[in-house]
Amino acid sequence: MTLEERLAGHVIEGSKDGLFADLDEALARHAPLDIINGPLLAGMDEVGRLFNENQLIVAEVLQSAEVMKAAVAYLEPHMDSTGSHARGKVLLATVKGDVHDIGKNLVEMILSNNGYEVVNLGIKVPPEQLIEAVRKEKPDLIGLSGLLVKSARQMAVTVQDLKDAGIEIPVLVGGAALTRKFTDTQIASRYNGPVLYAKDAMNGLELANQLMN
Ligand code: B1M
């Protein structure tokens, strides 16, 4: 089995046996982000496919998620970091009703390693909590993540509530069930400030940089 297949296999099997040795081997050849975006996310995609076909149960998917998180945490210290938080402050949350946080945490890691101060509010964050945090933290940007179809709709509700609270800070949205079209037609139309769709965490960084410049 190739190294890439073994790495994806750890995620698919939900097993940490030999994971860190394989990550060390991968680090000798590839950048940490390429390992995440390559074999580790390929493994997660396969988990999603198997789950969709009822070949995996939620408990097994959860184990895969734990392996993914452990791998990302192991790789993070190896990432290039600007060592400063001068670019801006970002408030990050997975929207109300959604527990998926691997993508959001990836966004946090990439932003915080590239000059942003990130306040991560966690999962299932209702609009009221977000509004309170905006008033307390005074961020330059709000980042919303959500993977379920209903989370895309919840993002529209969330920005409407932010607007009603008089907030106009730029909002970055991302997540598997979301599209640029939905963002433009259903989310941005309910908000006074800019709403930008990021297809992945690196694109999130690019958009944040554009906004801050
Ligand atoms: Co769930 N789940 N899950 N799940 N899960 C999906 C999303 C699903 C597509 C699986 C499937 O059916 N094939 C499906 C959603 C169906 C839908 O609505 N379209 C689903 C379902 C149905 C469910 C439950 C309802 C299952 C159940 O209980 N019966 C339940 C929901 C609970 C809830 O939220 N209320 C559930 C639960 C879970 C677990 C807890 C077991 C676990 C999550 C663990 C965790 O996150 N801590 C889990 C997992 C792991 C998945 C899959 C398999 C993998 C998700 C993942 O982490 N991907 C997923 C299938 C899939 O997506 N292929 C699935 C890797 C991650 C890096 O990608 O988060 O998309 P992602 O992030 C990407 C981009 O989207 C983007 O950047 C990242 C890449 O760089 N991005 C942003 C994301 N947020 C961003 C924010 C930004 C910018 C970019 O700026 C702010």
mmCIF file of C-alpha atoms and ligand atoms in Angstrom:
data_model
loop_
_atom_site.group_PDB
_atom_site.id
_atom_site.type_symbol
_atom_site.label_atom_id
_atom_site.label_comp_id
_atom_site.label_asym_id
_atom_site.label_seq_id
_atom_site.Cartn_x
_atom_site.Cartn_y
_atom_site.Cartn_z
ATOM 1 C CA MET A 1 0.000 0.000 0.000
ATOM 2 C CA THR A 2 1.323 3.479 -0.805
ATOM 3 C CA LEU A 3 1.815 6.094 1.920
ATOM 4 C CA GLU A 4 -1.145 8.061 0.514
ATOM 5 C CA GLU A 5 -3.379 4.978 0.681
ATOM 6 C CA ARG A 6 -2.283 4.273 4.256
ATOM 7 C CA LEU A 7 -3.027 7.861 5.316
ATOM 8 C CA ALA A 8 -6.481 7.815 3.735
ATOM 9 C CA GLY A 9 -6.955 4.354 5.245
ATOM 10 C CA HIS A 10 -6.378 5.621 8.808
ATOM 11 C CA VAL A 11 -9.242 8.093 8.332
ATOM 12 C CA ILE A 12 -11.530 5.545 6.657
ATOM 13 C CA GLU A 13 -10.835 2.876 9.305
ATOM 14 C CA GLY A 14 -10.982 5.424 12.148
ATOM 15 C CA SER A 15 -7.691 4.029 13.419
ATOM 16 C CA LYS A 16 -4.683 5.846 14.882
ATOM 17 C CA ASP A 17 -2.451 2.726 14.732
ATOM 18 C CA GLY A 18 0.650 3.803 12.808
ATOM 19 C CA LEU A 19 -0.919 7.176 11.973
ATOM 20 C CA PHE A 20 1.803 9.379 13.433
ATOM 21 C CA ALA A 21 4.635 7.336 11.885
ATOM 22 C CA ASP A 22 2.932 7.678 8.504
ATOM 23 C CA LEU A 23 2.467 11.415 9.064
ATOM 24 C CA ASP A 24 6.179 11.758 9.872
ATOM 25 C CA GLU A 25 7.010 9.959 6.641
ATOM 26 C CA ALA A 26 4.627 12.223 4.712
ATOM 27 C CA LEU A 27 6.107 15.354 6.335
ATOM 28 C CA ALA A 28 9.524 14.419 4.975
ATOM 29 C CA ARG A 29 8.089 14.708 1.441
ATOM 30 C CA HIS A 30 5.118 17.082 1.519
ATOM 31 C CA ALA A 31 3.886 20.330 3.055
ATOM 32 C CA PRO A 32 1.409 19.802 5.934
ATOM 33 C CA LEU A 33 -1.458 21.434 4.029
ATOM 34 C CA ASP A 34 -0.888 19.163 1.026
ATOM 35 C CA ILE A 35 -1.138 16.143 3.332
ATOM 36 C CA ILE A 36 -4.453 17.443 4.712
ATOM 37 C CA ASN A 37 -5.914 18.465 1.351
ATOM 38 C CA GLY A 38 -4.623 15.307 -0.340
ATOM 39 C CA PRO A 39 -4.818 11.877 1.325
ATOM 40 C CA LEU A 40 -6.545 12.899 4.577
ATOM 41 C CA LEU A 41 -9.451 14.690 2.865
ATOM 42 C CA ALA A 42 -9.624 11.905 0.261
ATOM 43 C CA GLY A 43 -10.148 9.536 3.205
ATOM 44 C CA MET A 44 -12.870 11.787 4.613
ATOM 45 C CA ASP A 45 -14.609 11.924 1.211
ATOM 46 C CA GLU A 46 -14.650 8.136 1.145
ATOM 47 C CA VAL A 47 -16.106 8.107 4.676
ATOM 48 C CA GLY A 48 -18.855 10.446 3.421
ATOM 49 C CA ARG A 49 -19.519 8.142 0.468
ATOM 50 C CA LEU A 50 -19.688 5.012 2.646
ATOM 51 C CA PHE A 51 -21.919 6.799 5.163
ATOM 52 C CA ASN A 52 -24.210 7.870 2.337
ATOM 53 C CA GLU A 53 -24.483 4.250 1.211
ATOM 54 C CA ASN A 54 -25.273 3.121 4.775
ATOM 55 C CA GLN A 55 -22.023 1.179 4.943
ATOM 56 C CA LEU A 56 -20.889 3.163 7.990
ATOM 57 C CA ILE A 57 -22.831 4.215 11.078
ATOM 58 C CA VAL A 58 -22.545 7.591 12.829
ATOM 59 C CA ALA A 59 -20.299 6.140 15.584
ATOM 60 C CA GLU A 60 -17.822 4.993 12.933
ATOM 61 C CA VAL A 61 -17.897 8.365 11.173
ATOM 62 C CA LEU A 62 -17.190 9.968 14.542
ATOM 63 C CA GLN A 63 -14.095 7.767 14.949
ATOM 64 C CA SER A 64 -12.934 8.850 11.485
ATOM 65 C CA ALA A 65 -13.471 12.474 12.510
ATOM 66 C CA GLU A 66 -11.333 11.889 15.628
ATOM 67 C CA VAL A 67 -8.501 10.511 13.488
ATOM 68 C CA MET A 68 -8.776 13.467 11.108
ATOM 69 C CA LYS A 69 -8.622 15.903 14.039
ATOM 70 C CA ALA A 70 -5.634 14.097 15.602
ATOM 71 C CA ALA A 71 -3.803 14.183 12.260
ATOM 72 C CA VAL A 72 -4.494 17.886 11.727
ATOM 73 C CA ALA A 73 -3.380 18.688 15.303
ATOM 74 C CA TYR A 74 -0.164 16.715 14.708
ATOM 75 C CA LEU A 75 0.548 18.589 11.460
ATOM 76 C CA GLU A 76 -0.264 22.081 12.715
ATOM 77 C CA PRO A 77 3.086 22.809 14.454
ATOM 78 C CA HIS A 78 4.818 22.009 11.143
ATOM 79 C CA MET A 79 2.965 24.714 9.258
ATOM 80 C CA ASP A 80 4.544 27.992 8.266
ATOM 81 C CA SER A 81 3.312 30.722 10.566
ATOM 82 C CA THR A 82 3.624 34.488 10.310
ATOM 83 C CA GLY A 83 3.769 34.596 14.128
ATOM 84 C CA SER A 84 1.648 37.747 14.228
ATOM 85 C CA HIS A 85 -2.044 38.529 14.537
ATOM 86 C CA ALA A 86 -1.876 41.935 12.914
ATOM 87 C CA ARG A 87 -4.043 41.298 9.862
ATOM 88 C CA GLY A 88 -7.362 41.319 11.657
ATOM 89 C CA LYS A 89 -9.715 39.602 14.057
ATOM 90 C CA VAL A 90 -12.102 36.876 12.927
ATOM 91 C CA LEU A 91 -15.081 35.450 14.776
ATOM 92 C CA LEU A 92 -15.678 31.871 13.655
ATOM 93 C CA ALA A 93 -18.693 29.623 14.253
ATOM 94 C CA THR A 94 -20.519 26.562 13.006
ATOM 95 C CA VAL A 95 -24.132 27.683 12.694
ATOM 96 C CA LYS A 96 -27.051 26.699 14.921
ATOM 97 C CA GLY A 97 -28.092 23.044 14.619
ATOM 98 C CA ASP A 98 -24.832 21.824 13.089
ATOM 99 C CA VAL A 99 -22.085 19.901 14.900
ATOM 100 C CA HIS A 100 -19.592 19.556 12.016
ATOM 101 C CA ASP A 101 -16.405 21.388 12.929
ATOM 102 C CA ILE A 102 -13.461 19.861 11.067
ATOM 103 C CA GLY A 103 -13.705 22.348 8.181
ATOM 104 C CA LYS A 104 -14.236 25.271 10.541
ATOM 105 C CA ASN A 105 -11.213 24.252 12.607
ATOM 106 C CA LEU A 106 -9.160 23.978 9.424
ATOM 107 C CA VAL A 107 -10.167 27.543 8.591
ATOM 108 C CA GLU A 108 -9.142 28.609 12.110
ATOM 109 C CA MET A 109 -5.759 26.945 11.772
ATOM 110 C CA ILE A 110 -5.034 28.495 8.380
ATOM 111 C CA LEU A 111 -6.165 31.978 9.385
ATOM 112 C CA SER A 112 -4.327 31.960 12.707
ATOM 113 C CA ASN A 113 -1.127 30.751 11.032
ATOM 114 C CA ASN A 114 -1.443 33.586 8.525
ATOM 115 C CA GLY A 115 -1.716 36.637 10.698
ATOM 116 C CA TYR A 116 -5.282 36.588 12.037
ATOM 117 C CA GLU A 117 -6.539 36.521 15.579
ATOM 118 C CA VAL A 118 -9.345 33.970 15.601
ATOM 119 C CA VAL A 119 -12.078 33.676 18.209
ATOM 120 C CA ASN A 120 -13.650 30.255 17.649
ATOM 121 C CA LEU A 121 -17.149 30.110 19.129
ATOM 122 C CA GLY A 122 -17.512 26.383 18.438
ATOM 123 C CA ILE A 123 -20.503 24.496 17.073
ATOM 124 C CA LYS A 124 -24.309 24.978 17.082
ATOM 125 C CA VAL A 125 -23.909 28.714 17.566
ATOM 126 C CA PRO A 126 -27.280 30.530 17.566
ATOM 127 C CA PRO A 127 -27.501 34.049 16.085
ATOM 128 C CA GLU A 128 -28.019 35.586 19.563
ATOM 129 C CA GLN A 129 -24.676 34.194 20.744
ATOM 130 C CA LEU A 130 -22.978 35.440 17.596
ATOM 131 C CA ILE A 131 -24.439 38.944 17.999
ATOM 132 C CA GLU A 132 -23.306 39.052 21.632
ATOM 133 C CA ALA A 133 -19.806 37.933 20.610
ATOM 134 C CA VAL A 134 -19.625 40.548 17.819
ATOM 135 C CA ARG A 135 -20.393 43.262 20.370
ATOM 136 C CA LYS A 136 -17.829 41.904 22.833
ATOM 137 C CA GLU A 137 -14.997 40.974 20.455
ATOM 138 C CA LYS A 138 -15.423 43.666 17.762
ATOM 139 C CA PRO A 139 -14.111 41.444 14.940
ATOM 140 C CA ASP A 140 -13.187 42.614 11.432
ATOM 141 C CA LEU A 141 -14.780 39.540 9.874
ATOM 142 C CA ILE A 142 -17.369 36.889 10.794
ATOM 143 C CA GLY A 143 -16.833 33.348 9.488
ATOM 144 C CA LEU A 144 -19.764 30.921 9.330
ATOM 145 C CA SER A 145 -19.428 27.230 8.617
ATOM 146 C CA GLY A 146 -22.119 24.587 8.127
ATOM 147 C CA LEU A 147 -22.285 21.255 6.299
ATOM 148 C CA LEU A 148 -25.948 20.337 6.319
ATOM 149 C CA VAL A 149 -28.458 21.546 3.755
ATOM 150 C CA LYS A 150 -30.441 23.065 6.634
ATOM 151 C CA SER A 151 -27.265 24.909 7.730
ATOM 152 C CA ALA A 152 -27.173 26.814 4.452
ATOM 153 C CA ARG A 153 -30.699 28.034 5.241
ATOM 154 C CA GLN A 154 -29.626 28.766 8.830
ATOM 155 C CA MET A 155 -26.868 31.023 7.470
ATOM 156 C CA ALA A 156 -29.527 33.111 5.730
ATOM 157 C CA VAL A 157 -31.431 33.403 9.026
ATOM 158 C CA THR A 158 -28.215 34.244 10.867
ATOM 159 C CA VAL A 159 -27.189 37.115 8.579
ATOM 160 C CA GLN A 160 -30.755 38.475 8.691
ATOM 161 C CA ASP A 161 -30.517 38.531 12.521
ATOM 162 C CA LEU A 162 -27.085 40.193 12.312
ATOM 163 C CA LYS A 163 -28.534 42.826 9.976
ATOM 164 C CA ASP A 164 -31.498 43.415 12.311
ATOM 165 C CA ALA A 165 -28.966 43.951 15.117
ATOM 166 C CA GLY A 166 -27.308 46.684 13.007
ATOM 167 C CA ILE A 167 -24.194 44.628 12.182
ATOM 168 C CA GLU A 168 -22.550 45.107 8.765
ATOM 169 C CA ILE A 169 -19.135 43.455 9.243
ATOM 170 C CA PRO A 170 -18.122 41.279 6.243
ATOM 171 C CA VAL A 171 -19.257 37.655 6.514
ATOM 172 C CA LEU A 172 -17.370 34.702 5.059
ATOM 173 C CA VAL A 173 -19.411 31.525 4.549
ATOM 174 C CA GLY A 174 -18.309 28.005 3.720
ATOM 175 C CA GLY A 175 -19.355 24.367 3.933
ATOM 176 C CA ALA A 176 -20.168 21.376 1.799
ATOM 177 C CA ALA A 177 -23.873 22.070 1.215
ATOM 178 C CA LEU A 178 -23.290 25.680 0.228
ATOM 179 C CA THR A 179 -22.812 27.141 -3.261
ATOM 180 C CA ARG A 180 -21.819 30.562 -4.521
ATOM 181 C CA LYS A 181 -25.241 30.889 -6.138
ATOM 182 C CA PHE A 182 -27.083 30.135 -2.876
ATOM 183 C CA THR A 183 -24.787 32.561 -1.071
ATOM 184 C CA ASP A 184 -25.466 35.362 -3.554
ATOM 185 C CA THR A 185 -29.207 34.829 -3.925
ATOM 186 C CA GLN A 186 -30.296 33.621 -0.473
ATOM 187 C CA ILE A 187 -27.716 34.877 2.028
ATOM 188 C CA ALA A 188 -26.092 38.062 0.707
ATOM 189 C CA SER A 189 -29.496 39.491 -0.208
ATOM 190 C CA ARG A 190 -30.470 39.470 3.476
ATOM 191 C CA TYR A 191 -27.434 41.381 4.720
ATOM 192 C CA ASN A 192 -26.164 44.936 4.479
ATOM 193 C CA GLY A 193 -22.449 44.136 4.476
ATOM 194 C CA PRO A 194 -20.472 41.916 2.068
ATOM 195 C CA VAL A 195 -21.081 38.143 2.157
ATOM 196 C CA LEU A 196 -18.378 36.036 0.498
ATOM 197 C CA TYR A 197 -18.472 32.335 -0.351
ATOM 198 C CA ALA A 198 -15.275 30.326 0.240
ATOM 199 C CA LYS A 199 -15.002 26.953 -1.481
ATOM 200 C CA ASP A 200 -12.286 25.777 0.910
ATOM 201 C CA ALA A 201 -10.147 26.983 3.793
ATOM 202 C CA MET A 202 -7.352 28.372 1.581
ATOM 203 C CA ASN A 203 -9.906 30.300 -0.472
ATOM 204 C CA GLY A 204 -11.232 31.598 2.873
ATOM 205 C CA LEU A 205 -7.768 32.980 3.632
ATOM 206 C CA GLU A 206 -7.507 34.592 0.172
ATOM 207 C CA LEU A 207 -10.902 36.263 0.598
ATOM 208 C CA ALA A 208 -10.064 37.430 4.118
ATOM 209 C CA ASN A 209 -6.817 38.944 2.804
ATOM 210 C CA GLN A 210 -8.684 40.725 -0.001
ATOM 211 C CA LEU A 211 -11.132 42.167 2.507
ATOM 212 C CA MET A 212 -8.419 43.352 4.872
ATOM 213 C CA ASN A 213 -6.326 45.011 2.141
HETATM 214 CO CO1 B1M B 1 -22.119 14.305 9.065
HETATM 215 N N1 B1M B 1 -23.026 14.652 7.380
HETATM 216 N N2 B1M B 1 -23.826 14.172 9.977
HETATM 217 N N3 B1M B 1 -21.075 13.873 10.615
HETATM 218 N N4 B1M B 1 -20.636 14.182 7.905
HETATM 219 C C1 B1M B 1 -22.206 14.983 6.224
HETATM 220 C C2 B1M B 1 -22.015 16.494 6.100
HETATM 221 C C3 B1M B 1 -23.055 14.364 5.048
HETATM 222 C C4 B1M B 1 -22.835 15.034 3.681
HETATM 223 C C5 B1M B 1 -22.757 12.854 4.983
HETATM 224 C C6 B1M B 1 -23.534 12.128 3.917
HETATM 225 O O1 B1M B 1 -24.697 11.896 4.043
HETATM 226 N N5 B1M B 1 -22.883 11.759 2.854
HETATM 227 C C7 B1M B 1 -24.514 14.532 5.586
HETATM 228 C C8 B1M B 1 -25.186 15.875 5.270
HETATM 229 C C9 B1M B 1 -26.381 15.736 4.377
HETATM 230 C C10 B1M B 1 -26.874 17.091 4.018
HETATM 231 O O2 B1M B 1 -27.549 17.763 4.759
HETATM 232 N N6 B1M B 1 -26.490 17.499 2.835
HETATM 233 C C11 B1M B 1 -24.292 14.373 7.083
HETATM 234 C C12 B1M B 1 -25.295 14.009 8.015
HETATM 235 C C13 B1M B 1 -26.637 13.646 7.414
HETATM 236 C C14 B1M B 1 -25.070 13.984 9.401
HETATM 237 C C15 B1M B 1 -26.096 13.670 10.513
HETATM 238 C C16 B1M B 1 -27.498 14.268 10.325
HETATM 239 C C17 B1M B 1 -26.117 12.127 10.654
HETATM 240 C C18 B1M B 1 -27.092 11.600 11.652
HETATM 241 O O3 B1M B 1 -27.042 11.907 12.816
HETATM 242 N N7 B1M B 1 -27.982 10.771 11.152
HETATM 243 C C19 B1M B 1 -25.393 14.265 11.740
HETATM 244 C C20 B1M B 1 -25.696 15.762 11.876
HETATM 245 C C21 B1M B 1 -25.627 16.244 13.268
HETATM 246 C C22 B1M B 1 -25.795 17.765 13.313
HETATM 247 O O4 B1M B 1 -24.958 18.474 12.792
HETATM 248 N N8 B1M B 1 -26.861 18.209 13.926
HETATM 249 C C23 B1M B 1 -23.954 14.107 11.346
HETATM 250 C C24 B1M B 1 -22.923 13.905 12.246
HETATM 251 C C25 B1M B 1 -21.599 13.728 11.902
HETATM 252 C C26 B1M B 1 -20.495 13.339 12.871
HETATM 253 C C27 B1M B 1 -20.674 13.951 14.257
HETATM 254 C C28 B1M B 1 -20.503 11.826 12.997
HETATM 255 C C29 B1M B 1 -19.212 13.784 12.088
HETATM 256 C C30 B1M B 1 -18.748 15.215 12.417
HETATM 257 C C31 B1M B 1 -17.637 15.275 13.423
HETATM 258 C C32 B1M B 1 -17.064 16.663 13.537
HETATM 259 O O5 B1M B 1 -17.103 17.479 12.637
HETATM 260 N N9 B1M B 1 -16.525 16.918 14.714
HETATM 261 C C33 B1M B 1 -19.715 13.784 10.650
HETATM 262 C C34 B1M B 1 -18.862 13.778 9.506
HETATM 263 C C35 B1M B 1 -17.375 13.611 9.784
HETATM 264 C C36 B1M B 1 -19.349 13.941 8.195
HETATM 265 C C37 B1M B 1 -18.591 13.817 6.854
HETATM 266 C C38 B1M B 1 -18.381 12.330 6.604
HETATM 267 C C39 B1M B 1 -17.264 14.531 6.745
HETATM 268 C C40 B1M B 1 -17.317 16.017 7.090
HETATM 269 C C41 B1M B 1 -15.908 16.594 7.184
HETATM 270 O O6 B1M B 1 -15.395 16.797 8.274
HETATM 271 N N10 B1M B 1 -15.267 16.789 6.029
HETATM 272 C C42 B1M B 1 -19.616 14.494 5.847
HETATM 273 C C43 B1M B 1 -19.522 13.948 4.434
HETATM 274 C C44 B1M B 1 -18.719 14.884 3.528
HETATM 275 O O7 B1M B 1 -18.682 16.081 3.730
HETATM 276 N N11 B1M B 1 -18.147 14.310 2.517
HETATM 277 C C45 B1M B 1 -20.876 14.436 6.605
HETATM 278 C C46 B1M B 1 -13.898 17.314 5.961
HETATM 279 C C47 B1M B 1 -13.915 18.842 6.143
HETATM 280 C C48 B1M B 1 -12.504 19.419 6.058
HETATM 281 O O8 B1M B 1 -14.693 19.357 5.072
HETATM 282 O O9 B1M B 1 -16.204 20.672 6.655
HETATM 283 O O10 B1M B 1 -16.732 20.481 4.162
HETATM 284 P P1 B1M B 1 -15.739 20.555 5.261
HETATM 285 O O11 B1M B 1 -14.829 21.854 5.032
HETATM 286 C C49 B1M B 1 -14.275 22.161 3.781
HETATM 287 C C50 B1M B 1 -15.129 23.151 2.967
HETATM 288 O O12 B1M B 1 -16.516 22.904 3.072
HETATM 289 C C51 B1M B 1 -14.684 24.488 3.451
HETATM 290 O O13 B1M B 1 -13.299 24.297 3.774
HETATM 291 C C52 B1M B 1 -13.016 22.928 4.061
HETATM 292 C C53 B1M B 1 -11.896 22.430 3.143
HETATM 293 O O14 B1M B 1 -10.766 23.232 3.220
HETATM 294 N N12 B1M B 1 -15.304 25.124 4.611
HETATM 295 C C54 B1M B 1 -15.147 26.473 4.824
HETATM 296 C C55 B1M B 1 -16.070 24.633 5.607
HETATM 297 N N13 B1M B 1 -16.415 25.615 6.446
HETATM 298 C C56 B1M B 1 -15.856 26.747 5.994
HETATM 299 C C57 B1M B 1 -15.917 28.047 6.498
HETATM 300 C C58 B1M B 1 -15.230 29.037 5.791
HETATM 301 C C59 B1M B 1 -14.521 28.739 4.635
HETATM 302 C C60 B1M B 1 -14.465 27.463 4.118
HETATM 303 O O15 B1M B 1 -15.204 30.312 6.189
HETATM 304 C C61 B1M B 1 -15.825 30.678 7.393
#
